[in-house]
Short mmCIF file of C-alpha atoms in Angstrom, two decimals:
data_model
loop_
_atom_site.label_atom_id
_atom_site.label_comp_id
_atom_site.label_asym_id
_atom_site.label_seq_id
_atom_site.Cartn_x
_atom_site.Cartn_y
_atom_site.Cartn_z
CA UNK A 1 -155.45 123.51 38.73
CA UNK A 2 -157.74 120.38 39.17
CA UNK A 3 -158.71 119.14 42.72
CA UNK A 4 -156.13 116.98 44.14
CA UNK A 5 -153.31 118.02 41.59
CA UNK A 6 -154.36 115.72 38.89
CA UNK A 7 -157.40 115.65 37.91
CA UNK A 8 -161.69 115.43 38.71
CA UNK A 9 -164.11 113.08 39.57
CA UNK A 10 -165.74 111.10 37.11
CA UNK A 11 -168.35 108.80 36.80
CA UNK A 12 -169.00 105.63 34.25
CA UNK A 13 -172.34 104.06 34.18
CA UNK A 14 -171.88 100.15 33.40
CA UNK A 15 -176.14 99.81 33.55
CA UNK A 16 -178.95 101.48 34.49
CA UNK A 17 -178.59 100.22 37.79
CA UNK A 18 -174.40 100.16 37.95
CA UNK A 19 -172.18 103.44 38.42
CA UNK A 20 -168.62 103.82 39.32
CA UNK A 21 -167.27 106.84 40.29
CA UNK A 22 -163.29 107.29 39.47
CA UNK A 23 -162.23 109.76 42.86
CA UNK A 24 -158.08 111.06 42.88
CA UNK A 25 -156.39 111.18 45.90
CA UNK A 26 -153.22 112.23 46.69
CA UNK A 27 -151.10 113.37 43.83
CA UNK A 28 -151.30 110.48 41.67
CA UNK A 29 -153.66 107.96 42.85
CA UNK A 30 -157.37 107.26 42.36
CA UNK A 31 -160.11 105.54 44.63
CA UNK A 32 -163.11 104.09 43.11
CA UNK A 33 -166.65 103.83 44.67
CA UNK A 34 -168.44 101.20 42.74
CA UNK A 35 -172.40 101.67 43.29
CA UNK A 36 -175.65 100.01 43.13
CA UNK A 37 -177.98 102.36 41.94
CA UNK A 38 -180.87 99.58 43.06
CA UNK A 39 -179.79 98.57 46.21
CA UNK A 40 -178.98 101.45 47.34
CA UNK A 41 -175.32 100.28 48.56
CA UNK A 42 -171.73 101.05 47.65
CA UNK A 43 -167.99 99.58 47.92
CA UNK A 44 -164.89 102.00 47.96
CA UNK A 45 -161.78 100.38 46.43
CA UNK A 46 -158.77 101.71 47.95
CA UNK A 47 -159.85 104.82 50.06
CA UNK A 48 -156.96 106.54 51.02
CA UNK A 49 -158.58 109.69 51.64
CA UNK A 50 -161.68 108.69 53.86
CA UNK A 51 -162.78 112.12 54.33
CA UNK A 52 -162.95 112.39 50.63
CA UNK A 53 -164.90 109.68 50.24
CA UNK A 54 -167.40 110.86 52.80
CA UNK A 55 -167.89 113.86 50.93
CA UNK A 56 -169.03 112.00 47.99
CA UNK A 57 -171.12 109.62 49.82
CA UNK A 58 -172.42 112.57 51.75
CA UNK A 59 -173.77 114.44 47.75
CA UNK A 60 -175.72 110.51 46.91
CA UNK A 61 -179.26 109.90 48.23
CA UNK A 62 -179.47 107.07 50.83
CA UNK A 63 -176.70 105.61 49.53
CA UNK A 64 -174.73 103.35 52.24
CA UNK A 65 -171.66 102.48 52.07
CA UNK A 66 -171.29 98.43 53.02
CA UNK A 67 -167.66 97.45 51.94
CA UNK A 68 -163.80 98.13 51.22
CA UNK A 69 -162.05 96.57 48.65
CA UNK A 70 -157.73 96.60 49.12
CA UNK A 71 -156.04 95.84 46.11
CA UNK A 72 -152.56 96.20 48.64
CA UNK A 73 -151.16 96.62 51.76
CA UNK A 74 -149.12 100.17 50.84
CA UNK A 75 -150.01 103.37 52.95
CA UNK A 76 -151.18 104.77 49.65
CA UNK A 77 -154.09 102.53 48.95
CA UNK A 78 -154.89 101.14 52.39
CA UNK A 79 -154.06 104.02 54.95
CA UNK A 80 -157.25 105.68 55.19
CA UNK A 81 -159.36 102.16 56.61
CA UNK A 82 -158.91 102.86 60.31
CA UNK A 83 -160.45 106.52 59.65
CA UNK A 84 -163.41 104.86 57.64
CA UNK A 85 -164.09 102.09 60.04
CA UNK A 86 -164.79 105.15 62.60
CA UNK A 87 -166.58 107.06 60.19
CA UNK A 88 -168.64 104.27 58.91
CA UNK A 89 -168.28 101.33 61.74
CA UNK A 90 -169.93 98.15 60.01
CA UNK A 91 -167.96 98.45 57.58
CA UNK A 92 -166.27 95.11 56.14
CA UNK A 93 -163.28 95.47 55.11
CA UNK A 94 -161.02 93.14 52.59
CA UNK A 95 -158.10 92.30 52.16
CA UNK A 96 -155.67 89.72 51.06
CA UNK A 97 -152.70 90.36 53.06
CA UNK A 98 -152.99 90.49 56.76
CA UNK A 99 -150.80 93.43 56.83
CA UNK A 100 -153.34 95.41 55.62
CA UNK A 101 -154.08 98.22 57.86
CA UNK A 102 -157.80 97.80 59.49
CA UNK A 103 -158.51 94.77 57.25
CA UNK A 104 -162.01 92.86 58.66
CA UNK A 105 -162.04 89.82 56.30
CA UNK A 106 -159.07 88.49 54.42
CA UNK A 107 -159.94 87.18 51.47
CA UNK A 108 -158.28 84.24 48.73
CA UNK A 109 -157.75 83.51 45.25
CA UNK A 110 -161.32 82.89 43.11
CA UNK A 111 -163.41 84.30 46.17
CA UNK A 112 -166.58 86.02 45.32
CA UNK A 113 -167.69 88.77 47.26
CA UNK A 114 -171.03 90.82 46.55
CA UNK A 115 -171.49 94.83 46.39
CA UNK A 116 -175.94 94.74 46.04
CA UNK A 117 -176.38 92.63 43.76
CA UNK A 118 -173.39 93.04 41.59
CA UNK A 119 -170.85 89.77 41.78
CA UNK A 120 -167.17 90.30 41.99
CA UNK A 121 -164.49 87.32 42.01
CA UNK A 122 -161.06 88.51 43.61
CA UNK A 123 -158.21 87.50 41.83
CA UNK A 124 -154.42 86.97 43.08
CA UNK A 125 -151.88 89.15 41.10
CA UNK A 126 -148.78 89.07 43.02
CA UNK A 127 -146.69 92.19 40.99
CA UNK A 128 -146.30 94.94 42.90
CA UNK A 129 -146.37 93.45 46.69
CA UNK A 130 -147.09 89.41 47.31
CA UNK A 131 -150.33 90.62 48.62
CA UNK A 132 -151.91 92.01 45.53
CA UNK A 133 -155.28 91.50 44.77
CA UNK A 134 -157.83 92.52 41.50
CA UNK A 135 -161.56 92.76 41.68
#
């Protein structure tokens, strides 16, 4: 039986410098913790399961985690922010829909948004909920 129910971490190096790891929560969801191996700094996209995300932070070296990335509103992908604002308190936190639990910043259409030194433009996809939002 894997970890979760579903399956294990794993991690995808995009440079020498970029890494994301690919975390499950629940039964069948994932969180993703997109790092800057230069910088030093990380952003968690959809952290359901704060704790679990600690626990990964907690194996990196001086790694600090600066942002949250919510592609939706839903319990599933946004329910763990309150926990990780207390465990990690200058935290920003975005979001597109205001209804997003904990959300710090909300964020539009074509805004770019910066985890180290790696550029991300947030992009409205209104499917699932009217809220939804791609990095």
């Amino acid at each position: 039986m894997f970890r979760h129910g579903h399956s294990v971490i794993k991690s995808v190096d995009h440079s020498k410098y970029f890494e994301v790891k690919i975390i499950p929560a629940l039964l069948d969801n994932y969180m993703y913790l997109i790092i800057d191996r230069y910088k030093k700094e990380a952003a968690v996209i959809d952290p359901v399961e704060p704790d679990r995300i600690k626990e990964v932070l907690d194996e990196e070296v001086a790694l600090k985690l600066t942002s949250v990335l919510i592609t939706h509103h839903h319990w599933d992908h946004a329910g763990g922010n309150k926990r990780l604002l207390k465990l990690y308190p200058d935290l920003q936190i975005f979001a597109a829909d205001e209804r997003t639990e904990g959300v710090t910043k909300i964020i539009k259409d074509r805004q770019i948004l910066k985890i180290g030194n790696l550029t991300v433009c947030c992009m409205s996809t209104p499917c699932h909920t009217s809220g939804d939002m791609c990095k």
